[in-house]
Amino acid sequence: MYFLRADPYSEKLVLLKYATSHINARRIGYMQLTSAAFGDELLALTQRVLSEMGRDAPLLYLVPPSDTLNQTAFDAFANGKPQVIIVDGAIDAHTMQFVEQCLTDPRTKDAVLLVSSGLSELVYSVYAALASAGAITPVDMQVVMSSTNILPTETSYNHIRVFTQEMDKWIADGNSVYSDSDPNIYTTSVSIGEMMVAGWLVGKVVLQTLNRPAWTTSRSAYMKGVFEQNRYVVEGDFVLGDYGGACDYADVATSQGAVCSCNQGGRTTYLKHLDADLQLRFFSDMNLNYPNAQCGASAYQMPQPVSLVSFKPTDNAVMSAEFDYINEAVNAAINAANNANLIFHIGTFSGAMGKESTLYGEHVSAHVTDVFFGVTSTTFDTGDTLMMNPVHPYPAPNPNSSNIVTLVPTLEQQLFVLYAFFEYLIQHGSVVTSSTPIALVTKGLSESQESVVEIVRKTAITFGLREASLREVVVGTCIVGGLHSSGVNVVVGFETGDAVGVASFLQENPDALVVLTYADFTLYYGELLSAFSLVSVDVQARFYTLTSLPLWTDNSSSAHAASRTLRAYHAIVTNSSEWNPRGLETYAMFKFVSTLARLTTAVNCAQLRSALYLNSNNSTDHTTYEAIRRN
């Protein structure tokens, strides 16, 4: 036997990869008729992969072969409300009835059907018939199928272009059963066209074997020749092999790259999807490859999916824009990452701020969630799920929750460092003296107001400095209304329009300084940059913020040598006008999550938390986050 297509294991794996890393389904269904070829092995593979990921075991429809659907078994299966259903049946009436029931039963009709290539034609015919009868409304990508070769519509591949030329000529010359009835058959029926490509590939390989004179001297010479470490390249961009026979010294041979006792040539499996127009289309980035040295895919280690989730507010323009930017930055980091063992998935839920808990509960009931990141109100908590670098509309004290992780300084830390800086300046007779008035100007803190005031008071006492005077500015009015014309103004809380006001205020009041929290600074960085570009350098010098990040605009060799994180960020974001603190912070957050994920055996909430708190120093790109402890 000489197999030119990928094996059944790789087809199952690419479907599982899609279910776990693309759909990120919490409930996966699995249909199998017992005693089917490879059935037990493929089910065991599915269960092993899900277990290694820390996912729930699949919901099973597991019955003996018969001519009719087992309604009792189906009801038990459907009551679990699977979100995706892997169909591993036979080409028979039972499987047809199962597929039809899945597509029409209220409990399963919205599930995505995942089908290996052998059942593609059956599932396609059932879906098309139901759509034609008006029993279902076709939607894009409700049916996803594996494929062991590329579809004939994908003419960006050279071997498909050659196939098209040769098949067109073959049909035009009257050699095909479709020559008169449908000369464009491989495009009008992509499923038939797919099989034509498979047959054409077989022919191309056979021709290559016959072009080796030493192999064609006898049957035995041919049988020996085709297993002599062979690889076939069809028209430059479709590869089959390696094939190898028995090796006398297998351990030594395989260690040096030989393939022994392998009759399996396909190393790549593809995915295609059925759309609402009943046309099959190719996923360009969903294929699964395994190394040439590995004869089959049964031992393939699936990359671990890492499920990230973020919240998009629909009632706050500033936070919605921040969501867009942060998610774009995370996607850029994912695309640039070289994480062969990790696959990142970003899920999103949206709604009004303050409603996150309800919306999040609905999201996690359907999707596995490992890490929450991005914008949210201060009252939202994800329970056991890690919340990385939450971004709030207004600054807030650290909630002291073990699931909330901030890689940038907390408000408490910023205020401590600020007062330490004041102490240093006073001791050295600089711009701040013991008599310099310090004002705390707040806006929008609501329930955090008292806590922030108390933190500032205690911090001042710690350093033996005078207490700050307090001014609270009403939301919707400019922060300038609370600023003092001389001394230090520590601003906690900012809004759109405040940046222009602060720049003008400092220009008009040369004895005043303004210190803005990191949270406000990053949220309104664009406005601040624009406003302060219109004032002189000496005015800019009286505006401060606090951060632990390297300067995001510094692309000097010394800065890059000091911070691999900064260097990598600049390599991803090449346009210097786009460099900003939120982008650098988000990239650092992504790298930190990647590091945590690599410390787990299965990426899930529990293991990520263990990795976080069992490592006293968490380091990534030479950036160390120290002494993270449970509260």
XYZ file of C-alpha atoms in Angstrom:
631
model
C 0.000 0.000 0.000
C 1.243 3.458 -0.941
C -0.821 6.302 0.534
C -0.681 9.670 -1.195
C -3.163 11.418 1.073
C -2.863 12.457 4.697
C -3.977 9.837 7.198
C -7.296 9.859 9.139
C -5.522 11.042 12.294
C -4.371 14.275 10.677
C -7.887 14.938 9.399
C -9.271 14.527 12.900
C -6.551 16.719 14.363
C -7.152 19.613 11.991
C -10.862 19.519 12.873
C -10.015 19.530 16.587
C -7.624 22.412 16.031
C -10.446 24.379 14.423
C -12.912 23.511 17.200
C -10.584 24.458 20.047
C -8.536 27.352 18.706
C -10.859 29.013 16.180
C -14.379 28.422 17.474
C -13.071 27.862 21.006
C -16.122 25.760 21.798
C -16.702 24.644 25.354
C -19.004 21.750 24.366
C -17.761 19.454 21.601
C -19.954 16.644 20.313
C -18.679 13.461 18.673
C -20.675 11.048 16.539
C -19.303 7.577 15.848
C -20.754 4.292 14.693
C -18.955 1.524 16.558
C -16.898 -1.021 14.621
C -16.045 1.588 11.971
C -12.538 1.512 10.523
C -10.188 3.529 12.748
C -13.243 4.468 14.835
C -11.918 3.523 18.263
C -8.505 4.987 17.515
C -9.931 8.295 16.299
C -12.243 8.620 19.297
C -9.333 7.856 21.632
C -7.252 10.481 19.813
C -10.007 13.066 20.273
C -10.379 12.278 23.958
C -6.606 12.406 24.494
C -6.198 15.757 22.753
C -9.046 17.378 24.678
C -7.758 15.955 27.950
C -4.239 17.264 27.292
C -5.752 20.700 26.720
C -7.655 20.511 29.985
C -10.947 20.595 28.064
C -14.125 18.696 28.863
C -14.542 15.234 27.347
C -16.674 15.201 24.184
C -20.422 14.616 24.277
C -20.919 11.254 22.590
C -23.370 9.760 20.144
C -21.827 6.301 20.148
C -24.048 3.521 18.759
C -23.672 0.328 16.702
C -24.199 0.529 12.930
C -27.834 0.340 11.820
C -30.131 1.684 9.129
C -31.880 4.198 11.369
C -31.050 6.880 13.890
C -31.084 5.869 17.553
C -33.444 8.547 18.854
C -32.826 7.798 22.531
C -29.078 8.147 22.083
C -29.545 11.284 20.010
C -31.745 12.918 22.652
C -29.141 12.271 25.335
C -26.499 13.688 23.006
C -28.518 16.760 21.966
C -29.493 17.616 25.538
C -25.841 18.483 26.116
C -26.239 21.257 23.481
C -22.978 20.709 21.614
C -21.591 23.783 19.867
C -19.587 21.770 17.360
C -20.239 18.212 16.251
C -17.532 16.003 14.796
C -19.210 13.517 12.461
C -17.338 10.231 12.185
C -19.990 7.974 10.706
C -20.235 5.875 7.576
C -21.606 6.631 4.132
C -25.023 5.208 4.967
C -28.607 6.067 5.871
C -27.846 6.239 9.588
C -25.252 8.974 9.169
C -27.520 10.858 6.765
C -30.328 10.811 9.331
C -27.957 11.924 12.074
C -26.735 14.889 10.030
C -30.296 15.855 9.088
C -31.394 15.671 12.721
C -28.430 17.782 13.846
C -29.322 20.467 11.317
C -33.008 20.615 12.230
C -33.260 19.799 15.945
C -33.575 23.013 18.037
C -30.889 21.748 20.431
C -28.253 21.235 17.738
C -29.314 23.262 14.694
C -26.832 26.059 15.421
C -23.883 23.726 15.965
C -21.013 23.657 13.484
C -20.582 20.280 11.794
C -16.968 19.143 11.420
C -16.558 16.452 8.794
C -13.613 14.486 7.413
C -13.129 14.290 3.661
C -14.668 10.833 3.309
C -18.060 12.142 4.438
C -17.911 15.496 2.663
C -20.163 14.500 -0.233
C -22.778 12.935 2.060
C -22.965 15.936 4.390
C -22.988 18.354 1.461
C -25.908 16.541 -0.171
C -27.939 16.513 3.074
C -27.267 20.194 3.710
C -28.132 21.194 0.135
C -31.327 19.110 0.147
C -32.536 20.655 3.410
C -31.754 24.131 2.104
C -33.602 23.441 -1.146
C -36.645 22.201 0.781
C -36.639 25.293 2.996
C -36.027 23.196 6.112
C -32.916 25.200 7.015
C -31.500 28.601 6.180
C -27.928 28.149 4.964
C -25.281 30.179 6.778
C -21.594 30.609 6.142
C -19.256 28.086 7.727
C -21.835 25.924 9.503
C -20.202 22.956 7.798
C -16.409 22.663 7.885
C -14.643 19.787 6.158
C -11.110 18.494 6.150
C -9.363 17.891 2.857
C -6.181 16.099 1.887
C -5.568 18.259 -1.162
C -6.267 21.809 -2.266
C -9.518 22.762 -3.987
C -9.463 23.386 -7.755
C -10.648 26.959 -7.195
C -7.406 27.893 -5.400
C -5.499 29.014 -8.479
C -2.836 30.845 -6.465
C -1.094 27.442 -6.272
C 0.965 26.507 -9.311
C -0.027 22.833 -9.273
C -3.698 23.877 -9.361
C -3.028 26.131 -12.353
C -1.357 23.223 -14.150
C -4.249 20.944 -13.151
C -6.686 23.473 -14.625
C -4.814 23.637 -17.925
C -4.495 19.879 -18.277
C -8.052 19.127 -17.139
C -9.512 21.750 -19.478
C -7.703 20.127 -22.392
C -8.726 16.624 -21.292
C -12.387 17.607 -21.129
C -12.247 19.673 -24.344
C -10.762 16.699 -26.205
C -13.857 14.672 -25.305
C -12.111 12.286 -22.916
C -14.349 12.987 -19.914
C -17.874 11.835 -19.092
C -18.493 15.531 -18.425
C -17.193 16.704 -21.818
C -20.691 17.269 -23.166
C -22.852 17.552 -20.049
C -20.759 19.932 -17.911
C -17.302 20.848 -19.205
C -16.768 23.148 -16.191
C -17.609 20.406 -13.701
C -14.602 20.889 -11.442
C -15.627 24.485 -10.734
C -19.416 24.070 -10.747
C -19.108 21.138 -8.331
C -16.123 21.807 -6.129
C -16.553 18.457 -4.352
C -16.170 16.610 -7.658
C -13.338 18.945 -8.575
C -11.593 18.145 -5.318
C -11.667 14.436 -6.147
C -10.395 15.215 -9.646
C -7.401 17.017 -8.145
C -6.740 14.003 -5.899
C -6.805 11.661 -8.891
C -4.627 13.994 -10.944
C -2.036 14.063 -8.137
C -1.958 10.262 -8.132
C -1.327 10.310 -11.867
C 1.484 12.824 -11.482
C 3.218 10.679 -8.867
C 2.818 7.524 -10.966
C 4.417 9.330 -13.911
C 7.375 10.321 -11.745
C 7.901 6.730 -10.639
C 7.766 5.500 -14.241
C 10.379 8.035 -15.281
C 13.009 6.225 -13.216
C 14.395 3.520 -15.542
C 15.941 1.415 -12.774
C 12.516 0.942 -11.198
C 10.773 -0.293 -14.332
C 12.969 -3.296 -15.056
C 10.734 -5.589 -13.021
C 7.870 -5.612 -10.549
C 10.242 -6.322 -7.650
C 12.560 -3.493 -8.702
C 9.594 -1.130 -8.830
C 8.355 -2.221 -5.385
C 11.814 -1.734 -3.947
C 12.394 1.578 -5.688
C 9.289 3.383 -4.488
C 10.390 2.847 -0.871
C 13.949 4.095 -1.291
C 13.592 7.347 0.687
C 11.418 9.050 -1.892
C 9.777 12.449 -1.962
C 7.611 13.706 -4.802
C 7.156 17.383 -5.663
C 4.259 18.062 -8.016
C 4.585 21.203 -10.131
C 6.759 22.889 -7.557
C 4.365 23.434 -4.654
C 2.704 20.178 -3.631
C 4.906 17.752 -1.710
C 4.311 14.084 -0.910
C 6.636 11.961 1.180
C 9.040 10.896 2.504
C 8.458 7.207 1.847
C 10.849 4.638 3.220
C 11.162 0.888 3.519
C 12.550 -1.181 6.371
C 15.912 0.082 7.644
C 18.581 -2.367 8.797
C 19.861 0.117 11.370
C 16.702 2.070 12.041
C 17.860 3.958 15.147
C 20.952 5.304 13.448
C 19.200 5.953 10.147
C 16.269 7.854 11.633
C 18.587 9.944 13.816
C 20.230 11.132 10.597
C 16.995 11.951 8.796
C 15.930 8.682 7.169
C 12.285 7.595 7.173
C 11.856 3.904 7.894
C 8.855 1.651 7.252
C 6.642 4.491 6.047
C 4.070 4.221 3.272
C 2.276 7.440 4.259
C 3.051 10.389 2.007
C 0.616 13.162 2.868
C 1.908 15.419 5.645
C -0.577 18.281 5.246
C -4.321 18.426 5.835
C -6.473 21.364 4.815
C -9.836 22.795 5.793
C -12.667 23.997 3.597
C -16.022 25.474 4.556
C -19.483 25.463 3.051
C -21.023 28.908 2.713
C -24.611 30.117 2.434
C -24.420 29.990 -1.372
C -23.617 26.255 -1.043
C -20.127 26.793 -2.423
C -17.074 25.248 -0.810
C -14.224 27.593 -0.007
C -10.731 27.055 1.248
C -9.278 28.204 4.586
C -5.881 29.583 3.653
C -4.493 29.523 7.208
C -6.119 26.526 8.891
C -4.040 23.650 7.581
C -2.158 21.168 9.762
C 1.369 19.992 9.000
C 3.552 17.481 10.724
C 7.264 16.790 10.112
C 8.517 14.555 7.312
C 10.378 12.486 9.884
C 7.033 11.598 11.456
C 5.312 8.963 9.332
C 1.795 9.419 10.714
C -0.065 12.013 12.733
C -1.223 9.755 15.577
C 1.629 10.948 17.832
C 1.327 14.588 16.782
C 1.273 17.003 19.712
C -1.437 19.573 19.177
C -0.403 23.159 19.960
C -2.053 24.351 23.154
C -4.838 26.896 22.583
C -4.668 30.008 24.753
C -8.086 31.645 25.002
C -8.032 35.384 25.575
C -11.175 37.464 25.997
C -11.866 41.182 26.031
C -14.861 43.460 26.518
C -15.997 46.124 24.030
C -18.129 48.865 25.594
C -20.995 50.128 23.470
C -21.761 53.213 25.573
C -18.351 54.841 26.059
C -16.557 56.162 22.981
C -13.185 56.592 24.702
C -13.155 53.065 26.104
C -14.476 51.590 22.860
C -11.616 53.218 20.948
C -9.174 51.919 23.560
C -10.616 48.414 23.100
C -9.997 48.673 19.352
C -6.418 49.756 19.859
C -5.530 47.164 22.497
C -7.028 44.314 20.470
C -5.210 45.477 17.362
C -1.962 45.510 19.341
C -2.559 41.992 20.690
C -3.339 40.693 17.195
C -0.137 42.270 15.880
C 1.831 40.583 18.667
C 0.174 37.230 17.926
C 0.957 37.496 14.212
C 4.584 38.305 14.961
C 5.025 35.628 17.619
C 6.908 32.419 16.963
C 4.921 30.198 19.303
C 4.861 26.827 17.569
C 3.370 25.177 20.642
C 0.698 27.808 21.335
C -2.330 29.002 19.386
C -3.937 32.220 20.589
C -7.644 32.873 20.249
C -9.262 36.222 21.073
C -12.910 36.226 22.036
C -15.016 39.323 22.562
C -18.226 40.204 24.342
C -19.830 43.633 24.151
C -22.416 45.773 25.893
C -22.861 48.617 28.340
C -20.204 49.283 30.939
C -21.296 48.036 34.333
C -22.981 44.999 32.750
C -19.748 43.044 32.258
C -20.479 40.377 34.866
C -23.690 39.227 33.185
C -22.210 39.434 29.695
C -19.045 37.642 30.765
C -21.079 34.847 32.343
C -22.888 34.313 29.051
C -19.602 34.273 27.163
C -17.807 31.755 29.376
C -20.815 29.427 29.342
C -20.102 28.883 25.652
C -16.368 29.486 25.327
C -13.279 28.427 27.216
C -11.586 31.479 28.714
C -8.054 31.529 30.106
C -7.197 35.232 30.380
C -9.217 38.455 30.352
C -7.483 41.635 29.193
C -8.333 45.182 28.207
C -11.001 47.701 29.135
C -13.577 47.241 31.869
C -15.297 49.071 34.698
C -13.605 49.005 38.099
C -16.276 46.779 39.666
C -15.905 43.866 37.234
C -14.204 40.699 38.488
C -13.539 37.543 36.476
C -13.454 35.171 39.439
C -10.808 32.502 38.913
C -9.787 33.751 35.466
C -6.679 35.916 35.303
C -7.380 39.553 34.493
C -4.282 41.088 32.921
C -3.665 44.839 33.017
C -7.307 45.956 33.262
C -7.920 49.412 31.785
C -10.559 51.512 33.570
C -12.228 54.803 32.602
C -10.725 56.388 35.726
C -7.819 55.363 37.976
C -8.616 53.100 40.904
C -6.665 51.536 43.776
C -5.412 47.984 43.458
C -8.349 45.712 44.407
C -5.982 43.183 46.045
C -7.521 40.253 44.193
C -5.250 37.322 43.352
C -6.696 36.966 39.860
C -5.987 40.587 38.860
C -2.452 41.061 37.563
C -1.004 44.484 36.769
C 2.351 44.585 35.007
C 2.439 48.381 35.249
C 2.650 50.220 38.574
C -0.530 50.329 40.620
C -1.939 53.656 41.745
C -0.525 53.013 45.229
C 2.938 52.327 43.818
C 2.843 55.430 41.640
C 1.908 57.651 44.576
C 4.631 56.101 46.737
C 7.271 56.722 44.065
C 5.930 60.230 43.502
C 6.266 61.181 47.169
C 9.706 59.575 47.297
C 10.591 61.820 44.363
C 9.198 64.838 46.219
C 11.379 63.938 49.212
C 14.431 63.687 46.960
C 13.701 67.057 45.350
C 13.185 68.722 48.732
C 16.472 67.314 50.053
C 18.323 68.627 47.023
C 16.660 72.041 46.963
C 15.137 71.562 43.542
C 11.804 72.652 42.020
C 9.895 71.242 45.005
C 10.643 72.499 48.512
C 9.139 71.775 51.913
C 6.872 74.778 51.479
C 5.661 73.898 47.980
C 1.901 73.337 48.092
C 0.707 69.936 46.870
C -2.859 69.552 45.652
C -4.748 66.347 44.909
C -7.192 67.023 42.064
C -9.625 64.198 41.338
C -12.370 63.539 38.833
C -14.779 60.665 38.250
C -13.462 58.418 41.032
C -16.932 57.908 42.592
C -16.633 54.968 45.030
C -12.807 55.113 44.855
C -12.614 58.751 45.968
C -12.230 58.113 49.691
C -9.703 55.322 49.148
C -7.527 57.470 46.904
C -7.584 60.378 49.359
C -6.598 58.033 52.189
C -3.748 56.524 50.141
C -2.370 59.998 49.421
C -2.682 61.006 53.094
C -0.861 57.894 54.364
C 1.834 58.216 51.715
C 2.499 61.826 52.689
C 2.774 60.815 56.356
C 5.192 58.007 55.429
C 7.603 60.524 53.914
C 6.990 63.212 56.522
C 5.523 65.596 53.978
C 2.601 67.945 54.277
C -0.835 66.610 53.423
C -2.206 67.511 50.026
C -5.149 69.835 49.712
C -8.104 68.252 47.947
C -10.181 69.447 45.033
C -12.780 67.248 43.360
C -13.818 68.238 39.842
C -17.243 67.297 38.527
C -17.311 64.896 35.571
C -18.050 66.808 32.388
C -16.161 69.931 33.437
C -12.526 70.665 32.619
C -9.933 69.483 35.118
C -8.310 72.930 34.959
C -11.055 74.203 37.271
C -9.440 72.286 40.125
C -5.780 73.090 39.437
C -3.714 75.443 41.627
C -1.774 78.176 39.851
C 1.366 77.367 41.841
C 2.822 74.234 43.348
C 2.272 70.591 42.437
C -1.087 69.362 41.146
C -1.452 65.577 41.381
C -4.275 64.739 38.975
C -6.206 61.489 39.357
C -8.995 61.288 36.776
C -9.085 62.753 33.260
C -11.500 63.231 30.365
C -11.545 64.186 26.711
C -10.661 67.872 26.374
C -8.625 68.029 29.578
C -5.318 67.685 27.717
C -5.732 70.977 25.863
C -6.806 72.652 29.087
C -3.793 71.406 31.057
C -1.320 72.459 28.339
C -2.818 75.960 28.261
C -2.923 76.117 32.064
C 0.785 75.306 32.394
C 1.624 77.853 29.720
C -0.255 80.535 31.649
C 0.996 79.507 35.126
C 4.802 79.133 35.188
C 4.853 78.271 38.916
C 2.590 75.231 38.506
C 3.445 71.569 37.889
C 1.007 68.817 36.911
C 1.532 65.129 37.627
C -0.868 62.753 35.844
C -1.328 59.091 36.745
C -0.132 56.481 34.270
C -3.692 55.230 33.718
C -4.897 58.682 32.643
C -1.736 59.374 30.667
C -2.008 56.244 28.521
C -5.758 56.560 28.001
C -5.418 60.123 26.691
C -1.915 59.871 25.259
C -2.936 60.947 21.759
C -4.698 64.070 23.017
C -1.812 64.925 25.336
C 0.747 64.495 22.570
C -1.224 66.782 20.294
C -1.885 69.419 22.957
C 1.687 69.595 24.285
C 3.186 69.717 20.800
C 1.798 73.265 20.622
C 3.602 74.574 23.728
C 7.258 75.257 24.459
C 9.719 72.759 25.903
C 9.850 74.547 29.261
C 6.067 74.144 29.553
C 6.321 70.462 28.620
C 8.971 70.058 31.342
C 6.400 70.902 34.016
C 4.142 68.013 33.063
C 4.928 64.605 34.619
C 3.660 61.062 34.627
C 4.883 57.801 36.181
C 5.692 54.563 34.385
C 7.849 51.462 34.624
C 8.146 51.167 30.849
C 11.237 52.095 28.866
C 10.646 55.188 26.747
C 8.553 53.830 23.876
C 9.911 56.376 21.361
C 13.586 55.648 22.074
C 14.938 53.500 19.251
C 18.596 54.051 20.036
C 20.935 51.083 20.112
C 21.513 51.573 23.835
C 17.762 51.517 24.540
C 17.341 48.371 22.470
C 20.288 46.759 24.228
C 18.758 47.572 27.603
C 15.276 46.299 26.725
C 14.578 43.363 24.441
C 10.887 44.082 24.931
C 11.315 47.566 23.480
C 13.420 46.210 20.619
C 10.825 43.566 19.772
C 7.997 46.108 19.994
C 9.766 48.381 17.508
C 10.335 45.412 15.204
C 6.584 44.760 15.142
C 5.447 48.390 14.964
C 7.840 49.846 12.407
C 6.100 53.214 12.001
C 7.570 55.451 14.716
C 4.497 57.701 14.685
C 2.522 54.752 16.075
C 4.793 54.129 19.072
C 2.960 54.797 22.322
C 2.873 53.512 25.907
C -0.290 51.442 25.504
C 1.175 49.569 22.563
C 4.380 48.750 24.433
C 2.434 47.812 27.560
C 0.135 45.532 25.543
C 3.056 43.820 23.830
C 4.708 43.214 27.220
C 1.436 41.802 28.540
C 1.168 39.400 25.594
C 4.738 38.192 26.085
C 4.059 37.690 29.790
C 0.973 35.564 29.076
C 2.989 33.557 26.531
C 5.645 32.886 29.154
C 3.054 31.748 31.691
C 1.406 29.477 29.116
C 4.709 27.760 28.352
C 5.081 26.955 32.059
C 1.870 24.885 32.041
C 1.167 21.349 30.873
C -2.366 22.337 29.833
C -3.324 25.973 29.406
C -6.256 26.719 31.692
C -7.164 29.115 34.505
C -5.861 26.907 37.316
C -2.496 26.145 35.726
C -1.904 29.739 34.659
C -2.527 30.914 38.224
C -0.169 28.246 39.554
C 2.501 29.261 37.063
C 2.059 32.872 38.135
C 2.294 32.356 41.876
C 4.764 29.469 42.023
C 7.397 31.522 40.201
C 8.763 34.295 42.390
C 10.331 35.975 39.369
C 8.521 35.891 36.044
C 10.786 37.043 33.243
C 10.201 37.581 29.556
C 12.517 39.295 27.049
C 14.825 40.172 29.983
C 11.976 42.054 31.670
C 11.434 40.680 35.168
C 8.212 40.959 37.156
C 9.155 40.175 40.718
C 7.570 38.779 43.840
C 4.048 38.155 42.615
C 2.250 36.620 45.565
C -1.266 35.625 46.488
C -3.002 38.152 48.676
